[in-house]
Amino acid sequence: TMAHSKALLVLENFIAGKFVPCSSYLNSYNPSTGDVYCRVPDSGKEEVEAAVKAAKAAFPIWSSKSPLERSQILNKLADLIEHDLEAFAQAESKDQGKTITFARTVDIPRAVYNFRFFASSILHHTTECTEMATMGCVHYTLRAPVGVAGLISPWNLPLYLLTWKIAPAIACGNTVVAKPSEMTSVTAWMMCKLLEKAGVPHGVVNVVFGTGAKAGEALVCHPDVPLISFTGSTLTAQRIMEKSAPHCKRLSLELGGKNPAIVFDDADLSQCIPTTLRSSFANQGEICLCTSRIFVQRGIYSEFLKRFVAEAKKWKVGNPSDPTVDMGALISKEHLEKVRSYVKKAQAEGARVLCGEGVDSLALPTGNQKGYFMLPTIITEVKDESCCMQEEIFGPVTCVVAFDTEEEVIERANSVKYGLAATVWSSNVGRVHRVAQRLQSGLVWTNCWLVRDLNLPFGGMKASGIGREGAKDSYEFFTEVKTITIKH
Ligand code: NAD
């Protein structure tokens, strides 16, 4: 009905500093109720063309501003988002299904910090200079922004991951066309409303909403977009590599994971158990860095399992806006079904489900009966070759298995196609260094999880990605370097 459609939130693309309507729209669901509550532009070639044109036009002025001028604008934008932190957190929770607590303490503060961090780091880069006295030459490097950057982000940490790309891209002097996930577009749209006030010139940040197949691919194929920074699945990354190959585009790819936790006999379980619960189930297990294979040394295996399952059962699943809730809703009905199907496959293979899906019952508040919820699920007696131990599930499902020796566990931890993040639990200093050195993983956390220093490289090995992001790494990705030789 008209009355109903009027109540829907309707987003518009943001091109050349203006909100512009689109000729067709997609439905966006509230994952905790199952209702359509928002309409998202279903952009395609035409909209992407307009956005790239605006970004190209803005490039000469933006790229010639000093790093300090750009830094001040980024800081202003950070302040404005922070000022509206609660509104952003509410919107992110409603749009994505994550708990309000997670949005308030992780997503939005990090989005703010991304701008502050790159506003600062851009002031501190230096270029190189060498001397070749015998030739009478000095060599030095110059770095310059590349042009229009295409930024494509996923639905799990919407504003957090989008700003992790926008901030370094514009700090370096590029202009951007961003395409957030069609499932979580609201906070990017809210951010667009603050750009003018922050002093971001028109056309520097353009946001085009829509699907990957239409809007995303139009951006990847556009000849005037020389670099693409993508975070999402490995499958989509393969498609992006293929589609961008004819243009030889520069790509940064942050992809999936199948992250191991290795718990040695001498681990401090009072730290390890609560942290491993978070690393398995935080944000409904929908973080690329989440643990999904837990290797526990034989001597403490049964004790670990008993305590881990008991604690998981205490997690409260329900309305994401309830601040006492630990886990909210999964992103979509399709995704929930996919995650559930993995649990069924494991059971069919003879694995045991110790708690959660299919074992315990989930009582939901009346308003959330149609939401996409499931309980934290722990699987054991599962073979390393099983799909639950090999494929990224990206939901609240984690497997626990036993191991005997250090040598054995390193080999088993490395025996997947991914290599993003690992955690190692031990009080033996020598061992944590040895194991960390040998794990095929872009990040190794020992006796902790998700502690990040944005100065240092972030990214994955093997099928988990190509390239790294971080202070220096993002600067290198988003700039073109030139080596100049002067003979005197
Ligand atoms: P996805 O690959 O389906 O989509 C990611 C983005 O790409 C979306 O904006 C989507 O619309 C777009 N897209 C889809 N097809 C496209 C195409 N053909 N051309 C251009 N763009 C296209 O991933 P998702 O389901 O949104 O996110 C979950 C995945 O992201 C998981 O695999 C997760 O591990 C990964 N992830 C990785 C990191 C990391 O930093 N390594 C962080 C978060 C999520």
mmCIF file with all atom_site columns, N, CA and C in Angstrom, residues 10-57:
data_model
loop_
_atom_site.group_PDB
_atom_site.id
_atom_site.type_symbol
_atom_site.label_atom_id
_atom_site.label_alt_id
_atom_site.label_comp_id
_atom_site.label_asym_id
_atom_site.label_entity_id
_atom_site.label_seq_id
_atom_site.pdbx_PDB_ins_code
_atom_site.Cartn_x
_atom_site.Cartn_y
_atom_site.Cartn_z
_atom_site.occupancy
_atom_site.B_iso_or_equiv
_atom_site.pdbx_formal_charge
_atom_site.auth_seq_id
_atom_site.auth_comp_id
_atom_site.auth_asym_id
_atom_site.auth_atom_id
_atom_site.pdbx_PDB_model_num
ATOM 1   N N  . VAL A 1 10 ? 14.156 5.391   1.952   1.00 0.00 ? 10 VAL A N  1
ATOM 2   C CA . VAL A 1 10 ? 14.574 5.291   0.547   1.00 0.00 ? 10 VAL A CA 1
ATOM 3   C C  . VAL A 1 10 ? 15.931 5.977   0.372   1.00 0.00 ? 10 VAL A C  1
ATOM 4   N N  . LEU A 1 11 ? 16.915 5.228   -0.054  1.00 0.00 ? 11 LEU A N  1
ATOM 5   C CA . LEU A 1 11 ? 18.262 5.791   -0.225  1.00 0.00 ? 11 LEU A CA 1
ATOM 6   C C  . LEU A 1 11 ? 18.436 6.335   -1.641  1.00 0.00 ? 11 LEU A C  1
ATOM 7   N N  . GLU A 1 12 ? 19.384 7.244   -1.779  1.00 0.00 ? 12 GLU A N  1
ATOM 8   C CA . GLU A 1 12 ? 19.714 7.763   -3.111  1.00 0.00 ? 12 GLU A CA 1
ATOM 9   C C  . GLU A 1 12 ? 21.229 7.687   -3.300  1.00 0.00 ? 12 GLU A C  1
ATOM 10  N N  . ASN A 1 13 ? 21.634 7.625   -4.550  1.00 0.00 ? 13 ASN A N  1
ATOM 11  C CA . ASN A 1 13 ? 23.072 7.657   -4.833  1.00 0.00 ? 13 ASN A CA 1
ATOM 12  C C  . ASN A 1 13 ? 23.619 9.038   -4.489  1.00 0.00 ? 13 ASN A C  1
ATOM 13  N N  . PHE A 1 14 ? 24.909 9.106   -4.229  1.00 0.00 ? 14 PHE A N  1
ATOM 14  C CA . PHE A 1 14 ? 25.540 10.392  -3.926  1.00 0.00 ? 14 PHE A CA 1
ATOM 15  C C  . PHE A 1 14 ? 26.613 10.633  -4.982  1.00 0.00 ? 14 PHE A C  1
ATOM 16  N N  . ILE A 1 15 ? 26.307 11.536  -5.896  1.00 0.00 ? 15 ILE A N  1
ATOM 17  C CA . ILE A 1 15 ? 27.191 11.774  -7.049  1.00 0.00 ? 15 ILE A CA 1
ATOM 18  C C  . ILE A 1 15 ? 27.444 13.272  -7.196  1.00 0.00 ? 15 ILE A C  1
ATOM 19  N N  . ALA A 1 16 ? 28.714 13.648  -7.310  1.00 0.00 ? 16 ALA A N  1
ATOM 20  C CA . ALA A 1 16 ? 29.107 15.057  -7.476  1.00 0.00 ? 16 ALA A CA 1
ATOM 21  C C  . ALA A 1 16 ? 28.517 15.946  -6.368  1.00 0.00 ? 16 ALA A C  1
ATOM 22  N N  . GLY A 1 17 ? 28.463 15.431  -5.157  1.00 0.00 ? 17 GLY A N  1
ATOM 23  C CA . GLY A 1 17 ? 27.996 16.235  -4.025  1.00 0.00 ? 17 GLY A CA 1
ATOM 24  C C  . GLY A 1 17 ? 26.488 16.340  -3.894  1.00 0.00 ? 17 GLY A C  1
ATOM 25  N N  . LYS A 1 18 ? 25.761 15.594  -4.717  1.00 0.00 ? 18 LYS A N  1
ATOM 26  C CA . LYS A 1 18 ? 24.285 15.669  -4.645  1.00 0.00 ? 18 LYS A CA 1
ATOM 27  C C  . LYS A 1 18 ? 23.668 14.281  -4.528  1.00 0.00 ? 18 LYS A C  1
ATOM 28  N N  . PHE A 1 19 ? 22.537 14.225  -3.806  1.00 0.00 ? 19 PHE A N  1
ATOM 29  C CA . PHE A 1 19 ? 21.780 12.978  -3.762  1.00 0.00 ? 19 PHE A CA 1
ATOM 30  C C  . PHE A 1 19 ? 20.920 12.905  -5.011  1.00 0.00 ? 19 PHE A C  1
ATOM 31  N N  . VAL A 1 20 ? 21.051 11.783  -5.722  1.00 0.00 ? 20 VAL A N  1
ATOM 32  C CA . VAL A 1 20 ? 20.267 11.645  -6.952  1.00 0.00 ? 20 VAL A CA 1
ATOM 33  C C  . VAL A 1 20 ? 19.473 10.332  -6.925  1.00 0.00 ? 20 VAL A C  1
ATOM 34  N N  . PRO A 1 21 ? 18.183 10.411  -7.289  1.00 0.00 ? 21 PRO A N  1
ATOM 35  C CA . PRO A 1 21 ? 17.370 9.193   -7.296  1.00 0.00 ? 21 PRO A CA 1
ATOM 36  C C  . PRO A 1 21 ? 17.793 8.264   -8.421  1.00 0.00 ? 21 PRO A C  1
ATOM 37  N N  . CYS A 1 22 ? 17.339 7.021   -8.346  1.00 0.00 ? 22 CYS A N  1
ATOM 38  C CA . CYS A 1 22 ? 17.710 6.015   -9.338  1.00 0.00 ? 22 CYS A CA 1
ATOM 39  C C  . CYS A 1 22 ? 16.428 5.538   -10.011 1.00 0.00 ? 22 CYS A C  1
ATOM 40  N N  . SER A 1 23 ? 16.560 4.994   -11.214 1.00 0.00 ? 23 SER A N  1
ATOM 41  C CA . SER A 1 23 ? 15.335 4.572   -11.908 1.00 0.00 ? 23 SER A CA 1
ATOM 42  C C  . SER A 1 23 ? 14.756 3.275   -11.345 1.00 0.00 ? 23 SER A C  1
ATOM 43  N N  . SER A 1 24 ? 15.571 2.463   -10.680 1.00 0.00 ? 24 SER A N  1
ATOM 44  C CA . SER A 1 24 ? 14.984 1.267   -10.049 1.00 0.00 ? 24 SER A CA 1
ATOM 45  C C  . SER A 1 24 ? 15.629 1.012   -8.687  1.00 0.00 ? 24 SER A C  1
ATOM 46  N N  . TYR A 1 25 ? 14.902 0.285   -7.865  1.00 0.00 ? 25 TYR A N  1
ATOM 47  C CA . TYR A 1 25 ? 15.316 0.081   -6.467  1.00 0.00 ? 25 TYR A CA 1
ATOM 48  C C  . TYR A 1 25 ? 15.255 -1.383  -6.059  1.00 0.00 ? 25 TYR A C  1
ATOM 49  N N  . LEU A 1 26 ? 16.035 -1.709  -5.027  1.00 0.00 ? 26 LEU A N  1
ATOM 50  C CA . LEU A 1 26 ? 16.043 -3.062  -4.440  1.00 0.00 ? 26 LEU A CA 1
ATOM 51  C C  . LEU A 1 26 ? 15.456 -2.975  -3.034  1.00 0.00 ? 26 LEU A C  1
ATOM 52  N N  . ASN A 1 27 ? 14.902 -4.083  -2.563  1.00 0.00 ? 27 ASN A N  1
ATOM 53  C CA . ASN A 1 27 ? 14.429 -4.132  -1.177  1.00 0.00 ? 27 ASN A CA 1
ATOM 54  C C  . ASN A 1 27 ? 15.585 -4.470  -0.248  1.00 0.00 ? 27 ASN A C  1
ATOM 55  N N  . SER A 1 28 ? 15.581 -3.842  0.919   1.00 0.00 ? 28 SER A N  1
ATOM 56  C CA . SER A 1 28 ? 16.577 -4.211  1.925   1.00 0.00 ? 28 SER A CA 1
ATOM 57  C C  . SER A 1 28 ? 15.823 -4.596  3.197   1.00 0.00 ? 28 SER A C  1
ATOM 58  N N  . TYR A 1 29 ? 16.246 -5.699  3.794   1.00 0.00 ? 29 TYR A N  1
ATOM 59  C CA . TYR A 1 29 ? 15.521 -6.286  4.918   1.00 0.00 ? 29 TYR A CA 1
ATOM 60  C C  . TYR A 1 29 ? 16.124 -5.921  6.265   1.00 0.00 ? 29 TYR A C  1
ATOM 61  N N  . ASN A 1 30 ? 15.286 -5.881  7.273   1.00 0.00 ? 30 ASN A N  1
ATOM 62  C CA . ASN A 1 30 ? 15.754 -5.807  8.653   1.00 0.00 ? 30 ASN A CA 1
ATOM 63  C C  . ASN A 1 30 ? 15.936 -7.253  9.103   1.00 0.00 ? 30 ASN A C  1
ATOM 64  N N  . PRO A 1 31 ? 17.170 -7.701  9.288   1.00 0.00 ? 31 PRO A N  1
ATOM 65  C CA . PRO A 1 31 ? 17.407 -9.134  9.563   1.00 0.00 ? 31 PRO A CA 1
ATOM 66  C C  . PRO A 1 31 ? 16.795 -9.621  10.881  1.00 0.00 ? 31 PRO A C  1
ATOM 67  N N  . SER A 1 32 ? 16.511 -8.710  11.786  1.00 0.00 ? 32 SER A N  1
ATOM 68  C CA . SER A 1 32 ? 15.989 -9.162  13.078  1.00 0.00 ? 32 SER A CA 1
ATOM 69  C C  . SER A 1 32 ? 14.471 -9.300  13.082  1.00 0.00 ? 32 SER A C  1
ATOM 70  N N  . THR A 1 33 ? 13.801 -8.815  12.013  1.00 0.00 ? 33 THR A N  1
ATOM 71  C CA . THR A 1 33 ? 12.346 -8.970  11.930  1.00 0.00 ? 33 THR A CA 1
ATOM 72  C C  . THR A 1 33 ? 11.909 -9.664  10.643  1.00 0.00 ? 33 THR A C  1
ATOM 73  N N  . GLY A 1 34 ? 12.778 -9.647  9.646   1.00 0.00 ? 34 GLY A N  1
ATOM 74  C CA . GLY A 1 34 ? 12.420 -10.219 8.352   1.00 0.00 ? 34 GLY A CA 1
ATOM 75  C C  . GLY A 1 34 ? 11.606 -9.266  7.493   1.00 0.00 ? 34 GLY A C  1
ATOM 76  N N  . ASP A 1 35 ? 11.398 -8.015  7.941   1.00 0.00 ? 35 ASP A N  1
ATOM 77  C CA . ASP A 1 35 ? 10.607 -7.042  7.168   1.00 0.00 ? 35 ASP A CA 1
ATOM 78  C C  . ASP A 1 35 ? 11.484 -6.252  6.196   1.00 0.00 ? 35 ASP A C  1
ATOM 79  N N  . VAL A 1 36 ? 10.873 -5.889  5.064   1.00 0.00 ? 36 VAL A N  1
ATOM 80  C CA . VAL A 1 36 ? 11.522 -4.918  4.175   1.00 0.00 ? 36 VAL A CA 1
ATOM 81  C C  . VAL A 1 36 ? 11.363 -3.567  4.847   1.00 0.00 ? 36 VAL A C  1
ATOM 82  N N  . TYR A 1 37 ? 12.456 -2.853  5.037   1.00 0.00 ? 37 TYR A N  1
ATOM 83  C CA . TYR A 1 37 ? 12.305 -1.538  5.676   1.00 0.00 ? 37 TYR A CA 1
ATOM 84  C C  . TYR A 1 37 ? 12.990 -0.440  4.910   1.00 0.00 ? 37 TYR A C  1
ATOM 85  N N  . CYS A 1 38 ? 13.703 -0.817  3.839   1.00 0.00 ? 38 CYS A N  1
ATOM 86  C CA . CYS A 1 38 ? 14.509 0.177   3.148   1.00 0.00 ? 38 CYS A CA 1
ATOM 87  C C  . CYS A 1 38 ? 14.566 -0.166  1.664   1.00 0.00 ? 38 CYS A C  1
ATOM 88  N N  . ARG A 1 39 ? 14.668 0.873   0.823   1.00 0.00 ? 39 ARG A N  1
ATOM 89  C CA . ARG A 1 39 ? 14.819 0.682   -0.620  1.00 0.00 ? 39 ARG A CA 1
ATOM 90  C C  . ARG A 1 39 ? 16.169 1.255   -1.031  1.00 0.00 ? 39 ARG A C  1
ATOM 91  N N  . VAL A 1 40 ? 16.906 0.427   -1.745  1.00 0.00 ? 40 VAL A N  1
ATOM 92  C CA . VAL A 1 40 ? 18.281 0.780   -2.108  1.00 0.00 ? 40 VAL A CA 1
ATOM 93  C C  . VAL A 1 40 ? 18.363 0.926   -3.632  1.00 0.00 ? 40 VAL A C  1
ATOM 94  N N  . PRO A 1 41 ? 18.974 2.001   -4.149  1.00 0.00 ? 41 PRO A N  1
ATOM 95  C CA . PRO A 1 41 ? 19.108 2.142   -5.607  1.00 0.00 ? 41 PRO A CA 1
ATOM 96  C C  . PRO A 1 41 ? 19.720 0.891   -6.235  1.00 0.00 ? 41 PRO A C  1
ATOM 97  N N  . ASP A 1 42 ? 19.155 0.488   -7.360  1.00 0.00 ? 42 ASP A N  1
ATOM 98  C CA . ASP A 1 42 ? 19.674 -0.660  -8.105  1.00 0.00 ? 42 ASP A CA 1
ATOM 99  C C  . ASP A 1 42 ? 20.481 -0.095  -9.274  1.00 0.00 ? 42 ASP A C  1
ATOM 100 N N  . SER A 1 43 ? 21.616 0.493   -8.944  1.00 0.00 ? 43 SER A N  1
ATOM 101 C CA . SER A 1 43 ? 22.388 1.219   -9.955  1.00 0.00 ? 43 SER A CA 1
ATOM 102 C C  . SER A 1 43 ? 23.056 0.279   -10.949 1.00 0.00 ? 43 SER A C  1
ATOM 103 N N  . GLY A 1 44 ? 23.381 0.843   -12.081 1.00 0.00 ? 44 GLY A N  1
ATOM 104 C CA . GLY A 1 44 ? 24.073 0.080   -13.128 1.00 0.00 ? 44 GLY A CA 1
ATOM 105 C C  . GLY A 1 44 ? 25.092 0.971   -13.818 1.00 0.00 ? 44 GLY A C  1
ATOM 106 N N  . LYS A 1 45 ? 25.378 0.643   -15.051 1.00 0.00 ? 45 LYS A N  1
ATOM 107 C CA . LYS A 1 45 ? 26.401 1.347   -15.836 1.00 0.00 ? 45 LYS A CA 1
ATOM 108 C C  . LYS A 1 45 ? 26.237 2.868   -15.852 1.00 0.00 ? 45 LYS A C  1
ATOM 109 N N  . GLU A 1 46 ? 24.992 3.290   -16.055 1.00 0.00 ? 46 GLU A N  1
ATOM 110 C CA . GLU A 1 46 ? 24.717 4.719   -16.209 1.00 0.00 ? 46 GLU A CA 1
ATOM 111 C C  . GLU A 1 46 ? 25.105 5.503   -14.953 1.00 0.00 ? 46 GLU A C  1
ATOM 112 N N  . GLU A 1 47 ? 24.700 4.985   -13.795 1.00 0.00 ? 47 GLU A N  1
ATOM 113 C CA . GLU A 1 47 ? 24.986 5.652   -12.521 1.00 0.00 ? 47 GLU A CA 1
ATOM 114 C C  . GLU A 1 47 ? 26.487 5.619   -12.236 1.00 0.00 ? 47 GLU A C  1
ATOM 115 N N  . VAL A 1 48 ? 27.111 4.486   -12.530 1.00 0.00 ? 48 VAL A N  1
ATOM 116 C CA . VAL A 1 48 ? 28.556 4.370   -12.309 1.00 0.00 ? 48 VAL A CA 1
ATOM 117 C C  . VAL A 1 48 ? 29.290 5.345   -13.222 1.00 0.00 ? 48 VAL A C  1
ATOM 118 N N  . GLU A 1 49 ? 28.830 5.458   -14.440 1.00 0.00 ? 49 GLU A N  1
ATOM 119 C CA . GLU A 1 49 ? 29.426 6.394   -15.404 1.00 0.00 ? 49 GLU A CA 1
ATOM 120 C C  . GLU A 1 49 ? 29.380 7.830   -14.858 1.00 0.00 ? 49 GLU A C  1
ATOM 121 N N  . ALA A 1 50 ? 28.229 8.218   -14.335 1.00 0.00 ? 50 ALA A N  1
ATOM 122 C CA . ALA A 1 50 ? 28.079 9.579   -13.790 1.00 0.00 ? 50 ALA A CA 1
ATOM 123 C C  . ALA A 1 50 ? 29.003 9.784   -12.592 1.00 0.00 ? 50 ALA A C  1
ATOM 124 N N  . ALA A 1 51 ? 29.107 8.761   -11.753 1.00 0.00 ? 51 ALA A N  1
ATOM 125 C CA . ALA A 1 51 ? 29.947 8.873   -10.552 1.00 0.00 ? 51 ALA A CA 1
ATOM 126 C C  . ALA A 1 51 ? 31.432 8.956   -10.923 1.00 0.00 ? 51 ALA A C  1
ATOM 127 N N  . VAL A 1 52 ? 31.852 8.159   -11.885 1.00 0.00 ? 52 VAL A N  1
ATOM 128 C CA . VAL A 1 52 ? 33.264 8.177   -12.300 1.00 0.00 ? 52 VAL A CA 1
ATOM 129 C C  . VAL A 1 52 ? 33.600 9.528   -12.935 1.00 0.00 ? 52 VAL A C  1
ATOM 130 N N  . LYS A 1 53 ? 32.664 10.054  -13.701 1.00 0.00 ? 53 LYS A N  1
ATOM 131 C CA . LYS A 1 53 ? 32.858 11.351  -14.333 1.00 0.00 ? 53 LYS A CA 1
ATOM 132 C C  . LYS A 1 53 ? 33.044 12.436  -13.261 1.00 0.00 ? 53 LYS A C  1
ATOM 133 N N  . ALA A 1 54 ? 32.213 12.377  -12.229 1.00 0.00 ? 54 ALA A N  1
ATOM 134 C CA . ALA A 1 54 ? 32.312 13.368  -11.141 1.00 0.00 ? 54 ALA A CA 1
ATOM 135 C C  . ALA A 1 54 ? 33.644 13.223  -10.403 1.00 0.00 ? 54 ALA A C  1
ATOM 136 N N  . ALA A 1 55 ? 34.052 11.987  -10.185 1.00 0.00 ? 55 ALA A N  1
ATOM 137 C CA . ALA A 1 55 ? 35.307 11.738  -9.471  1.00 0.00 ? 55 ALA A CA 1
ATOM 138 C C  . ALA A 1 55 ? 36.503 12.207  -10.301 1.00 0.00 ? 55 ALA A C  1
ATOM 139 N N  . LYS A 1 56 ? 36.427 11.991  -11.595 1.00 0.00 ? 56 LYS A N  1
ATOM 140 C CA . LYS A 1 56 ? 37.505 12.447  -12.486 1.00 0.00 ? 56 LYS A CA 1
ATOM 141 C C  . LYS A 1 56 ? 37.614 13.960  -12.483 1.00 0.00 ? 56 LYS A C  1
ATOM 142 N N  . ALA A 1 57 ? 36.460 14.612  -12.510 1.00 0.00 ? 57 ALA A N  1
ATOM 143 C CA . ALA A 1 57 ? 36.442 16.081  -12.543 1.00 0.00 ? 57 ALA A CA 1
ATOM 144 C C  . ALA A 1 57 ? 36.990 16.665  -11.247 1.00 0.00 ? 57 ALA A C  1
#
